[in-house]
C-alpha cells in the first residue's frame, strides 16, 4: 500500500482523484488539503464521495509523510509548494498544473506571463511518449487536457515526418474550465452555443509544440472551443500530408493512404494500455471514454487536397488530468499501469 | 408613438425588452440605463442587438421624460427609484421586480426579509385577471415568472372553488436565474441535473397565494426546480379536486371530468389573446412558446384519487417577464394588446 | 466464480450489465444474446466496451448452462423465455422487464394490455424491502426505474401510515426510453424542453401502488416527465402528512417535523448499503449518483399545508435497472451486496 | 400582396417558413402541402403555429396559382416537381433542396449518387454573391446550411486570392438533420457528445468549392460535426494565408494582418443587410443569431504559421434555409430585402 496526499483537493481534478483512488487496491488517501474548505468533510464539496471520513486540512509542506503527493493546485501555486515538498519530504510528486511542463522555462514565462521561481527537473508525464523516464522521476508534470488529446492524435505522424502542418480544432466540455463559476461557464452562455476562445493564444499550444516538434518541424495551430458538454475533449486534427509520402488523387489512393495511416497508429500504440486505435474509419465518441482513462483515436479520412483528419476522444478530467496522474503514479510505483483504472467509459 | 425608457437594462429582461420593442410599431426607446455599463453600446452586453445606437446611461429619476418607464431593476432597488419617478415625471411605470406585487406589504417584508420603504398604490399586472385595472394604472407590478405560469394554470379552478389543494411543481430554464454567474448557474452543476431549490420557501409562493386564494381557500404548495433548459417554465399543477363536484372512479367518469375542466378553461380564457388552451389532452411544449408571449395550458388528466394535472408552458423571459410587461404597456397605452407581440414561438 | 448470461444484451441495460460486470471479481460473462446483432462483436453496439471478445449469439433456452441469467428482454418476451429457462436449466433468473413484477396478474394484464401466458412465482427485487426473499428466489423481478426512486422515497412514511397521499412528479433522463430512436427521443424534441407523458397512465404506477399500499392505504398519483438529461431520475414526492401525527403551523413545528422525518428515514435505511439519507435539508443531485448504484434521499421540507417534499435521485440505468439487478445477483449468490458495485457516482 | 405556396411543409424548414411568413406584411400563404399529413391542421405538426387555419393539402403541380412556390421537398423530389410547376404555372420557385445548386450536373450526380432527370436553369440563391441574378430568376436554388456559413466566411479572401487552403470545421445543431428521428438524432447519442460525420464526403463540399473556387484556386476541406445544440452552425474557417501578401512572424505583424482582413470583410459586406462583420477579434455567438436571418463573422486571428481563423455563426434553419429563402423571395418580388426578416436573434 502507498499513502497518498492530495494538495488542493477541492476542485474537479481533486474530486476525480478521490473517485478513482477510492477503488485503487494499493492506495490509501491519508490527507487532502484545501485552504478554503479547511475542516469540512469532503462530501460537502464533492457530493458524490460519501462516507470517506476525509476532512480538508491546511498543512505545511514539511508535514507530508506520504509516498505520493498529487498537487492539484493552480499554476503559480505549484511552483511555490513543490520545491518545499521536494526538500522536506521523500514524496514523489505528480503535479497537475502547467508549472513544470516545459523544458525551456522561458517558454513558460512567455505564455503564462509569470516569472518561474521554483525550477526543478521534471518529466513530462505522458506515458505513451515518456514511460521510461516517468518510472524514474521524482517530479512528474502531468500534461494539459487539450495537450493529451492533441499530441496523441499527431505523434505517430510527426515521428515519421509525414505532415507539414497540423491544425487542431479541439472541442472541450465545460468541466475543463474548473469548479469556479464565471461568465464563460454561465449556463445560458454555454447551452445551445459553441464558443471558440483564446484562438491561437491558448497556453496548451506551446506544450503541443514541445512534444510534437521534437521529431519533425511540423507547423502547429490550435483552436480551443467550449461546447455544451460536461466532460470530454474531441480533437479534430487536420493534418496536411506531405505528397512525397502519400497519394490522394483518386479514391483508391485515398483509401490506401487512410489504411496505411491507421496501421501506423496501431503499430505505434500497440503496447499502450489506454490507447485504442479504431478501425475502418470508426469515429471516436466522447461517451465511449466518459469517466474512463482511455483515449480513442480514429477516422483517418484523407481528401483530395491531402488533408488527413485524425480524431481523438478523451475524458478531460480522467485521461486529460486525474486518471493520467494515477497512471503516472502506477508507473513510478511499479504497479501495473492499469491498476485501479481498468474500467470502461459510460455510454450513454 | 410612445417614448420608452428602460432602467436597469443590462440583464436578460432588459435584453428581451430591447429585442421585442425594436419591432414594436408604436414605440421608440429613447433611453436605457445601467450603472455598471455606463457609456457602453448595448451590443457589448446584448450581442444580438446590433446597430441600435443605444448607449447605456446613468440618469437620475427626474431626467426621464418618457411616456413609459420599465424598471428592470432588482427588488429593493425598484422601491427606491419608483417613488422618485412618480413624483418627478409623468411617466407610467411597469416594474419587473417583486417590490410592488403585494397588496399587503407585511407579506412582502416577511418573504423578502426587507423593510418596504416606498409604498405606492399599484396594480398586479396579470392581464388575464386584472386587465381593466391595468388600463387605468400609473404603476404596474409585473408578475413573477413562476407566478404567471402557476396562477394561469389554476385560476379557473380556484374561481369556481373546485380544488382543495394545488401543488405546483415548476421546472424553470436557467435564464430565470439572471445574467450573473453563480454556483447555481455554473454549467457543470446544471447540465444533466435537475435541481430543486428553495422548496416551499421561494418568494413567488405568496404571490401565487394572493391571486389564487382571492376566490377560494385553496391550499397552495410550490416547488421550483432548475432544469437544463435555457428558457421556459413548465408548471405541473397537481390539483386535488373536490369530490362534491367531480367523479373519478371509473375511466368514463375521469374522461368526463377531464372534458368538463378543459371546457371551463377554454371558456375562461376565450378572450385572452395570449392564452391557448389545448384540446384532447395535448401537453404544452416549451418549444411551442419559446421566444413568444403565449402561454399554452393543457393536459387536464384526472386519476382515481381525484388528482387533476394541469400543465402550463411559458417563456420565462417573455410571458414571464418582458413580453408581459409590453403587453401591460399596450393596455395602458390603449394599443391592441398583441401589438409588437404577435409572433409565434420557435420550435424546434 | 459464477457464470453469467445476458439475454437481449444489445440495449442500454445490456450495456450497463457489461460495463459493471466487467469489473465484478466473482463473475464471468459467458454468453450474451441478441437476435438482431447475432455474430457481431459487442463493441459494435456498445462502443465503450472494448476488447471483451464477446460476440452476440442467438441461443435457445435449453442451451444456457450459466448460474445466473439476466433477461434484458422487453415485456412480453420475458414471459415467453423465462418459463423455458426455468424448465430446462438450473439458472437463477433476474428479469429486467415488467413481466414478473406483479403479485396479481390481472393488474399486469390491465396495465400492459397483454395476456400473461407464463405465470411463475417471483420475488420483487427491491433489496431494501425484500432482501430475505430475494436470497432464496429462483426468479427475481427487477423493479422499474421510476418505481425504485418512488418507492424508496415513500416507503418509511407508508410503513408508519403517516401520509394520506403521495404525488410523485418524476423527472427522468432520456436513456430511460431505451436505445431505439423515436419521436419522443429525437434530440430537437427533448433539448430545451420538459415533456410530461402518460400522465396518470404510466405502467410503473401499479408497481408503486403494490409496494407502498402494502403498509397503509396511501393514495398514489404518478406523473413521469422526460427532461434533457442523459441518465438519472429525480423524483419529487409530494406527500400530504396526516395532521394527527405532525404539526406544521409554525416555522418551529415545521422544522421539528422535518427533523423527525429525516430521522425516520435514516433509521429505516441504516443497514441498506446503497441508500444515503442526506441531512439538514440537503437536496439529492443526479450527478452524485450518476453511473453508480446509490440512491440519495433528502430534502424533507414541510410547508404550512402539511405538504412534505421528499426527493430521491438515482441513475435509472444502474440503481434503476442493471446495477440493482447485479445487487440482486450478489444477494442470491451470497456475495457481499456491494461486490463489484462499490464505486461512487460521477460528479460533474 | 403576393400569394405563396409551400410544397412539402411538414418539416423544420416548412415550420420556419410558416413562422416567419406569418409576420411578413406582403405575403399570404394560400397553400401548404404534405402527402403524409394531408387533411391535418398545421398545428398538429408545428405545435407553435396556432390558429393559422392552414390545412395540409395534397396538390398537383398544375394546381398552384400562387406567385411564389417554396419547395421544401427532399433532393430527388424537387427535380420531379419543379419542371412541372415551371411548365404549368407562372410561379417563381425557390427550392430548398440540393437539386438545382450545381452549374455542372455531373457534380450533382457524383455527390448525390442520383441521375438528374429534370435539368432547368437556376440561380444559386446566395444574395451576397448573386443578388442581381436572383432578382431576375425564375428558379432559385437556395444554398445548403453549411454552405452559407462556409462560403460567406471565405468569400472575401478567395476573391482576392489571398489563401492557399481553407479547412472548414463546421459545428451544426441537430435541427439540421431534420424532423425525422434516426440513430444520429437520438438524444442519448447527441447529448454530451460531439459527432463528426461524413468527414470529407459531405454533399455540401462541392457547393462550397463551386462558389469559392470561382475566384481563385483555393484548396477546400470540409468536416461537418453534430453538436448538442438545437439550432445554429458555427463554422471555423482555418485559412492558410499566402505569405506573399501577409506577414505573421511577429505579434505586431499578426495584429496588422488581422486588422487588414477585418477591413477587407467589412468592405466586402458593407451593403449586405444580413451580414455583420464583428470588430476587434469579437467571436460570433450562435445565440446572437438564433432565430434570425443574420450571419455574424469575426475572430480574424492569425498565428505564426500563417493560419488565419475566421468564424461565422448562422441559424441553420433561418439564414441557412428558410430565412434566406424568404430573403430571395424579397429580392425577386422587388421588396426591401429585410421585409419580414428584420428581427434580432434570441440571446440567451
PDB file of N, CA, C and O in Angstrom, chain A residues 15-57:
ATOM      1  N   UNK A  15     -11.657  15.989  -7.024  1.00  0.00           N
ATOM      2  CA  UNK A  15     -12.796  15.075  -6.929  1.00  0.00           C
ATOM      3  C   UNK A  15     -12.562  13.794  -7.712  1.00  0.00           C
ATOM      4  O   UNK A  15     -12.903  12.696  -7.256  1.00  0.00           O
ATOM      5  N   UNK A  16     -11.956  13.923  -8.887  1.00  0.00           N
ATOM      6  CA  UNK A  16     -11.697  12.736  -9.701  1.00  0.00           C
ATOM      7  C   UNK A  16     -10.608  11.864  -9.083  1.00  0.00           C
ATOM      8  O   UNK A  16     -10.679  10.635  -9.152  1.00  0.00           O
ATOM      9  N   UNK A  17      -9.588  12.484  -8.511  1.00  0.00           N
ATOM     10  CA  UNK A  17      -8.568  11.688  -7.809  1.00  0.00           C
ATOM     11  C   UNK A  17      -9.235  10.871  -6.706  1.00  0.00           C
ATOM     12  O   UNK A  17      -8.986   9.673  -6.562  1.00  0.00           O
ATOM     13  N   UNK A  18     -10.123  11.509  -5.951  1.00  0.00           N
ATOM     14  CA  UNK A  18     -10.836  10.797  -4.888  1.00  0.00           C
ATOM     15  C   UNK A  18     -11.691   9.666  -5.446  1.00  0.00           C
ATOM     16  O   UNK A  18     -11.686   8.548  -4.937  1.00  0.00           O
ATOM     17  N   UNK A  19     -12.459   9.972  -6.469  1.00  0.00           N
ATOM     18  CA  UNK A  19     -13.366   8.967  -7.037  1.00  0.00           C
ATOM     19  C   UNK A  19     -12.598   7.733  -7.496  1.00  0.00           C
ATOM     20  O   UNK A  19     -12.973   6.604  -7.197  1.00  0.00           O
ATOM     21  N   UNK A  20     -11.493   7.955  -8.194  1.00  0.00           N
ATOM     22  CA  UNK A  20     -10.764   6.817  -8.767  1.00  0.00           C
ATOM     23  C   UNK A  20      -9.919   6.124  -7.701  1.00  0.00           C
ATOM     24  O   UNK A  20      -9.905   4.899  -7.594  1.00  0.00           O
ATOM     25  N   UNK A  21      -9.228   6.913  -6.886  1.00  0.00           N
ATOM     26  CA  UNK A  21      -8.355   6.289  -5.882  1.00  0.00           C
ATOM     27  C   UNK A  21      -9.144   5.517  -4.821  1.00  0.00           C
ATOM     28  O   UNK A  21      -8.616   4.580  -4.213  1.00  0.00           O
ATOM     29  N   UNK A  22     -10.404   5.899  -4.600  1.00  0.00           N
ATOM     30  CA  UNK A  22     -11.251   5.146  -3.650  1.00  0.00           C
ATOM     31  C   UNK A  22     -11.286   3.662  -3.973  1.00  0.00           C
ATOM     32  O   UNK A  22     -11.498   2.833  -3.094  1.00  0.00           O
ATOM     33  N   UNK A  23     -11.130   3.335  -5.243  1.00  0.00           N
ATOM     34  CA  UNK A  23     -11.175   1.930  -5.648  1.00  0.00           C
ATOM     35  C   UNK A  23      -9.821   1.359  -6.041  1.00  0.00           C
ATOM     36  O   UNK A  23      -9.746   0.271  -6.604  1.00  0.00           O
ATOM     37  N   UNK A  24      -8.745   2.099  -5.754  1.00  0.00           N
ATOM     38  CA  UNK A  24      -7.415   1.606  -6.124  1.00  0.00           C
ATOM     39  C   UNK A  24      -6.941   0.656  -5.012  1.00  0.00           C
ATOM     40  O   UNK A  24      -6.851   1.059  -3.852  1.00  0.00           O
ATOM     41  N   UNK A  25      -6.630  -0.585  -5.364  1.00  0.00           N
ATOM     42  CA  UNK A  25      -6.350  -1.584  -4.325  1.00  0.00           C
ATOM     43  C   UNK A  25      -5.040  -1.360  -3.569  1.00  0.00           C
ATOM     44  O   UNK A  25      -4.840  -1.958  -2.507  1.00  0.00           O
ATOM     45  N   UNK A  26      -4.171  -0.529  -4.083  1.00  0.00           N
ATOM     46  CA  UNK A  26      -2.862  -0.357  -3.433  1.00  0.00           C
ATOM     47  C   UNK A  26      -2.670   1.028  -2.829  1.00  0.00           C
ATOM     48  O   UNK A  26      -1.552   1.422  -2.506  1.00  0.00           O
ATOM     49  N   UNK A  27      -3.767   1.789  -2.723  1.00  0.00           N
ATOM     50  CA  UNK A  27      -3.626   3.174  -2.293  1.00  0.00           C
ATOM     51  C   UNK A  27      -4.475   3.464  -1.071  1.00  0.00           C
ATOM     52  O   UNK A  27      -5.615   3.002  -0.980  1.00  0.00           O
ATOM     53  N   UNK A  28      -3.911   4.235  -0.159  1.00  0.00           N
ATOM     54  CA  UNK A  28      -4.732   4.849   0.872  1.00  0.00           C
ATOM     55  C   UNK A  28      -4.514   6.359   0.843  1.00  0.00           C
ATOM     56  O   UNK A  28      -3.373   6.833   0.859  1.00  0.00           O
ATOM     57  N   UNK A  29      -5.624   7.084   0.756  1.00  0.00           N
ATOM     58  CA  UNK A  29      -5.527   8.543   0.794  1.00  0.00           C
ATOM     59  C   UNK A  29      -5.438   8.938   2.260  1.00  0.00           C
ATOM     60  O   UNK A  29      -6.379   8.699   3.033  1.00  0.00           O
ATOM     61  N   UNK A  30      -4.316   9.519   2.640  1.00  0.00           N
ATOM     62  CA  UNK A  30      -4.139   9.835   4.056  1.00  0.00           C
ATOM     63  C   UNK A  30      -4.263  11.322   4.358  1.00  0.00           C
ATOM     64  O   UNK A  30      -4.452  11.696   5.513  1.00  0.00           O
ATOM     65  N   UNK A  31      -4.154  12.158   3.320  1.00  0.00           N
ATOM     66  CA  UNK A  31      -4.549  13.551   3.574  1.00  0.00           C
ATOM     67  C   UNK A  31      -4.950  14.265   2.296  1.00  0.00           C
ATOM     68  O   UNK A  31      -4.502  13.939   1.199  1.00  0.00           O
ATOM     69  N   UNK A  32      -5.822  15.230   2.484  1.00  0.00           N
ATOM     70  CA  UNK A  32      -6.302  16.062   1.375  1.00  0.00           C
ATOM     71  C   UNK A  32      -6.390  17.478   1.911  1.00  0.00           C
ATOM     72  O   UNK A  32      -6.856  17.690   3.037  1.00  0.00           O
ATOM     73  N   UNK A  33      -5.897  18.427   1.148  1.00  0.00           N
ATOM     74  CA  UNK A  33      -5.865  19.789   1.682  1.00  0.00           C
ATOM     75  C   UNK A  33      -6.697  20.743   0.838  1.00  0.00           C
ATOM     76  O   UNK A  33      -6.927  20.525  -0.346  1.00  0.00           O
ATOM     77  N   UNK A  34      -7.142  21.778   1.514  1.00  0.00           N
ATOM     78  CA  UNK A  34      -7.814  22.898   0.862  1.00  0.00           C
ATOM     79  C   UNK A  34      -7.829  24.020   1.867  1.00  0.00           C
ATOM     80  O   UNK A  34      -8.321  23.861   2.985  1.00  0.00           O
ATOM     81  N   UNK A  35      -7.273  25.158   1.478  1.00  0.00           N
ATOM     82  CA  UNK A  35      -7.325  26.295   2.400  1.00  0.00           C
ATOM     83  C   UNK A  35      -8.752  26.764   2.594  1.00  0.00           C
ATOM     84  O   UNK A  35      -9.196  27.048   3.691  1.00  0.00           O
ATOM     85  N   UNK A  36      -9.460  26.814   1.499  1.00  0.00           N
ATOM     86  CA  UNK A  36     -10.812  27.384   1.535  1.00  0.00           C
ATOM     87  C   UNK A  36     -11.766  26.539   2.384  1.00  0.00           C
ATOM     88  O   UNK A  36     -12.638  27.073   3.050  1.00  0.00           O
ATOM     89  N   UNK A  37     -11.609  25.214   2.318  1.00  0.00           N
ATOM     90  CA  UNK A  37     -12.578  24.341   2.976  1.00  0.00           C
ATOM     91  C   UNK A  37     -11.996  23.629   4.196  1.00  0.00           C
ATOM     92  O   UNK A  37     -12.505  22.598   4.620  1.00  0.00           O
ATOM     93  N   UNK A  38     -10.920  24.181   4.756  1.00  0.00           N
ATOM     94  CA  UNK A  38     -10.298  23.567   5.925  1.00  0.00           C
ATOM     95  C   UNK A  38     -11.345  23.168   6.970  1.00  0.00           C
ATOM     96  O   UNK A  38     -12.209  23.967   7.343  1.00  0.00           O
ATOM     97  N   UNK A  39     -11.283  21.931   7.418  1.00  0.00           N
ATOM     98  CA  UNK A  39     -12.193  21.459   8.451  1.00  0.00           C
ATOM     99  C   UNK A  39     -13.492  20.864   7.937  1.00  0.00           C
ATOM    100  O   UNK A  39     -14.249  20.264   8.698  1.00  0.00           O
ATOM    101  N   UNK A  40     -13.762  21.010   6.656  1.00  0.00           N
ATOM    102  CA  UNK A  40     -15.028  20.461   6.126  1.00  0.00           C
ATOM    103  C   UNK A  40     -14.837  19.043   5.601  1.00  0.00           C
ATOM    104  O   UNK A  40     -13.784  18.697   5.072  1.00  0.00           O
ATOM    105  N   UNK A  41     -15.887  18.264   5.712  1.00  0.00           N
ATOM    106  CA  UNK A  41     -15.891  16.940   5.099  1.00  0.00           C
ATOM    107  C   UNK A  41     -15.821  17.051   3.582  1.00  0.00           C
ATOM    108  O   UNK A  41     -16.421  17.955   3.009  1.00  0.00           O
ATOM    109  N   UNK A  42     -15.120  16.114   2.961  1.00  0.00           N
ATOM    110  CA  UNK A  42     -15.018  16.223   1.504  1.00  0.00           C
ATOM    111  C   UNK A  42     -16.373  16.140   0.827  1.00  0.00           C
ATOM    112  O   UNK A  42     -16.584  16.720  -0.235  1.00  0.00           O
ATOM    113  N   UNK A  43     -17.351  15.456   1.433  1.00  0.00           N
ATOM    114  CA  UNK A  43     -18.635  15.325   0.752  1.00  0.00           C
ATOM    115  C   UNK A  43     -19.422  16.629   0.663  1.00  0.00           C
ATOM    116  O   UNK A  43     -20.342  16.725  -0.139  1.00  0.00           O
ATOM    117  N   UNK A  44     -19.033  17.623   1.445  1.00  0.00           N
ATOM    118  CA  UNK A  44     -19.675  18.939   1.283  1.00  0.00           C
ATOM    119  C   UNK A  44     -19.284  19.582  -0.036  1.00  0.00           C
ATOM    120  O   UNK A  44     -20.019  20.396  -0.589  1.00  0.00           O
ATOM    121  N   UNK A  45     -18.117  19.254  -0.521  1.00  0.00           N
ATOM    122  CA  UNK A  45     -17.610  19.849  -1.754  1.00  0.00           C
ATOM    123  C   UNK A  45     -17.775  18.883  -2.927  1.00  0.00           C
ATOM    124  O   UNK A  45     -18.080  19.298  -4.045  1.00  0.00           O
ATOM    125  N   UNK A  46     -17.564  17.615  -2.653  1.00  0.00           N
ATOM    126  CA  UNK A  46     -17.694  16.573  -3.683  1.00  0.00           C
ATOM    127  C   UNK A  46     -18.875  15.689  -3.293  1.00  0.00           C
ATOM    128  O   UNK A  46     -18.699  14.662  -2.620  1.00  0.00           O
ATOM    129  N   UNK A  47     -20.095  16.075  -3.708  1.00  0.00           N
ATOM    130  CA  UNK A  47     -21.283  15.427  -3.129  1.00  0.00           C
ATOM    131  C   UNK A  47     -21.432  13.957  -3.510  1.00  0.00           C
ATOM    132  O   UNK A  47     -22.290  13.284  -2.973  1.00  0.00           O
ATOM    133  N   UNK A  48     -20.602  13.471  -4.432  1.00  0.00           N
ATOM    134  CA  UNK A  48     -20.677  12.060  -4.819  1.00  0.00           C
ATOM    135  C   UNK A  48     -19.791  11.178  -3.938  1.00  0.00           C
ATOM    136  O   UNK A  48     -19.954   9.969  -3.930  1.00  0.00           O
ATOM    137  N   UNK A  49     -18.829  11.770  -3.231  1.00  0.00           N
ATOM    138  CA  UNK A  49     -17.898  10.993  -2.392  1.00  0.00           C
ATOM    139  C   UNK A  49     -18.476  10.923  -0.993  1.00  0.00           C
ATOM    140  O   UNK A  49     -18.410  11.893  -0.239  1.00  0.00           O
ATOM    141  N   UNK A  50     -19.050   9.798  -0.635  1.00  0.00           N
ATOM    142  CA  UNK A  50     -19.746   9.685   0.652  1.00  0.00           C
ATOM    143  C   UNK A  50     -18.971   8.765   1.592  1.00  0.00           C
ATOM    144  O   UNK A  50     -18.324   7.820   1.142  1.00  0.00           O
ATOM    145  N   UNK A  51     -19.075   9.044   2.865  1.00  0.00           N
ATOM    146  CA  UNK A  51     -18.534   8.171   3.915  1.00  0.00           C
ATOM    147  C   UNK A  51     -17.024   7.989   3.820  1.00  0.00           C
ATOM    148  O   UNK A  51     -16.485   6.970   4.266  1.00  0.00           O
ATOM    149  N   UNK A  52     -16.332   8.954   3.244  1.00  0.00           N
ATOM    150  CA  UNK A  52     -14.888   8.763   3.108  1.00  0.00           C
ATOM    151  C   UNK A  52     -14.172   9.077   4.414  1.00  0.00           C
ATOM    152  O   UNK A  52     -13.045   8.698   4.618  1.00  0.00           O
ATOM    153  N   UNK A  53     -14.840   9.815   5.269  1.00  0.00           N
ATOM    154  CA  UNK A  53     -14.254  10.297   6.527  1.00  0.00           C
ATOM    155  C   UNK A  53     -13.093  11.255   6.324  1.00  0.00           C
ATOM    156  O   UNK A  53     -12.471  11.708   7.286  1.00  0.00           O
ATOM    157  N   UNK A  54     -12.791  11.602   5.096  1.00  0.00           N
ATOM    158  CA  UNK A  54     -11.724  12.571   4.838  1.00  0.00           C
ATOM    159  C   UNK A  54     -12.222  13.992   5.116  1.00  0.00           C
ATOM    160  O   UNK A  54     -13.353  14.347   4.787  1.00  0.00           O
ATOM    161  N   UNK A  55     -11.350  14.767   5.733  1.00  0.00           N
ATOM    162  CA  UNK A  55     -11.650  16.159   6.056  1.00  0.00           C
ATOM    163  C   UNK A  55     -10.542  17.013   5.447  1.00  0.00           C
ATOM    164  O   UNK A  55      -9.367  16.643   5.507  1.00  0.00           O
ATOM    165  N   UNK A  56     -10.924  18.130   4.826  1.00  0.00           N
ATOM    166  CA  UNK A  56      -9.901  19.007   4.247  1.00  0.00           C
ATOM    167  C   UNK A  56      -9.010  19.587   5.339  1.00  0.00           C
ATOM    168  O   UNK A  56      -9.502  20.119   6.342  1.00  0.00           O
ATOM    169  N   UNK A  57      -7.710  19.502   5.119  1.00  0.00           N
ATOM    170  CA  UNK A  57      -6.743  20.065   6.060  1.00  0.00           C
ATOM    171  C   UNK A  57      -6.021  21.250   5.425  1.00  0.00           C
ATOM    172  O   UNK A  57      -6.135  21.493   4.233  1.00  0.00           O
TER     173      UNK A  57
END
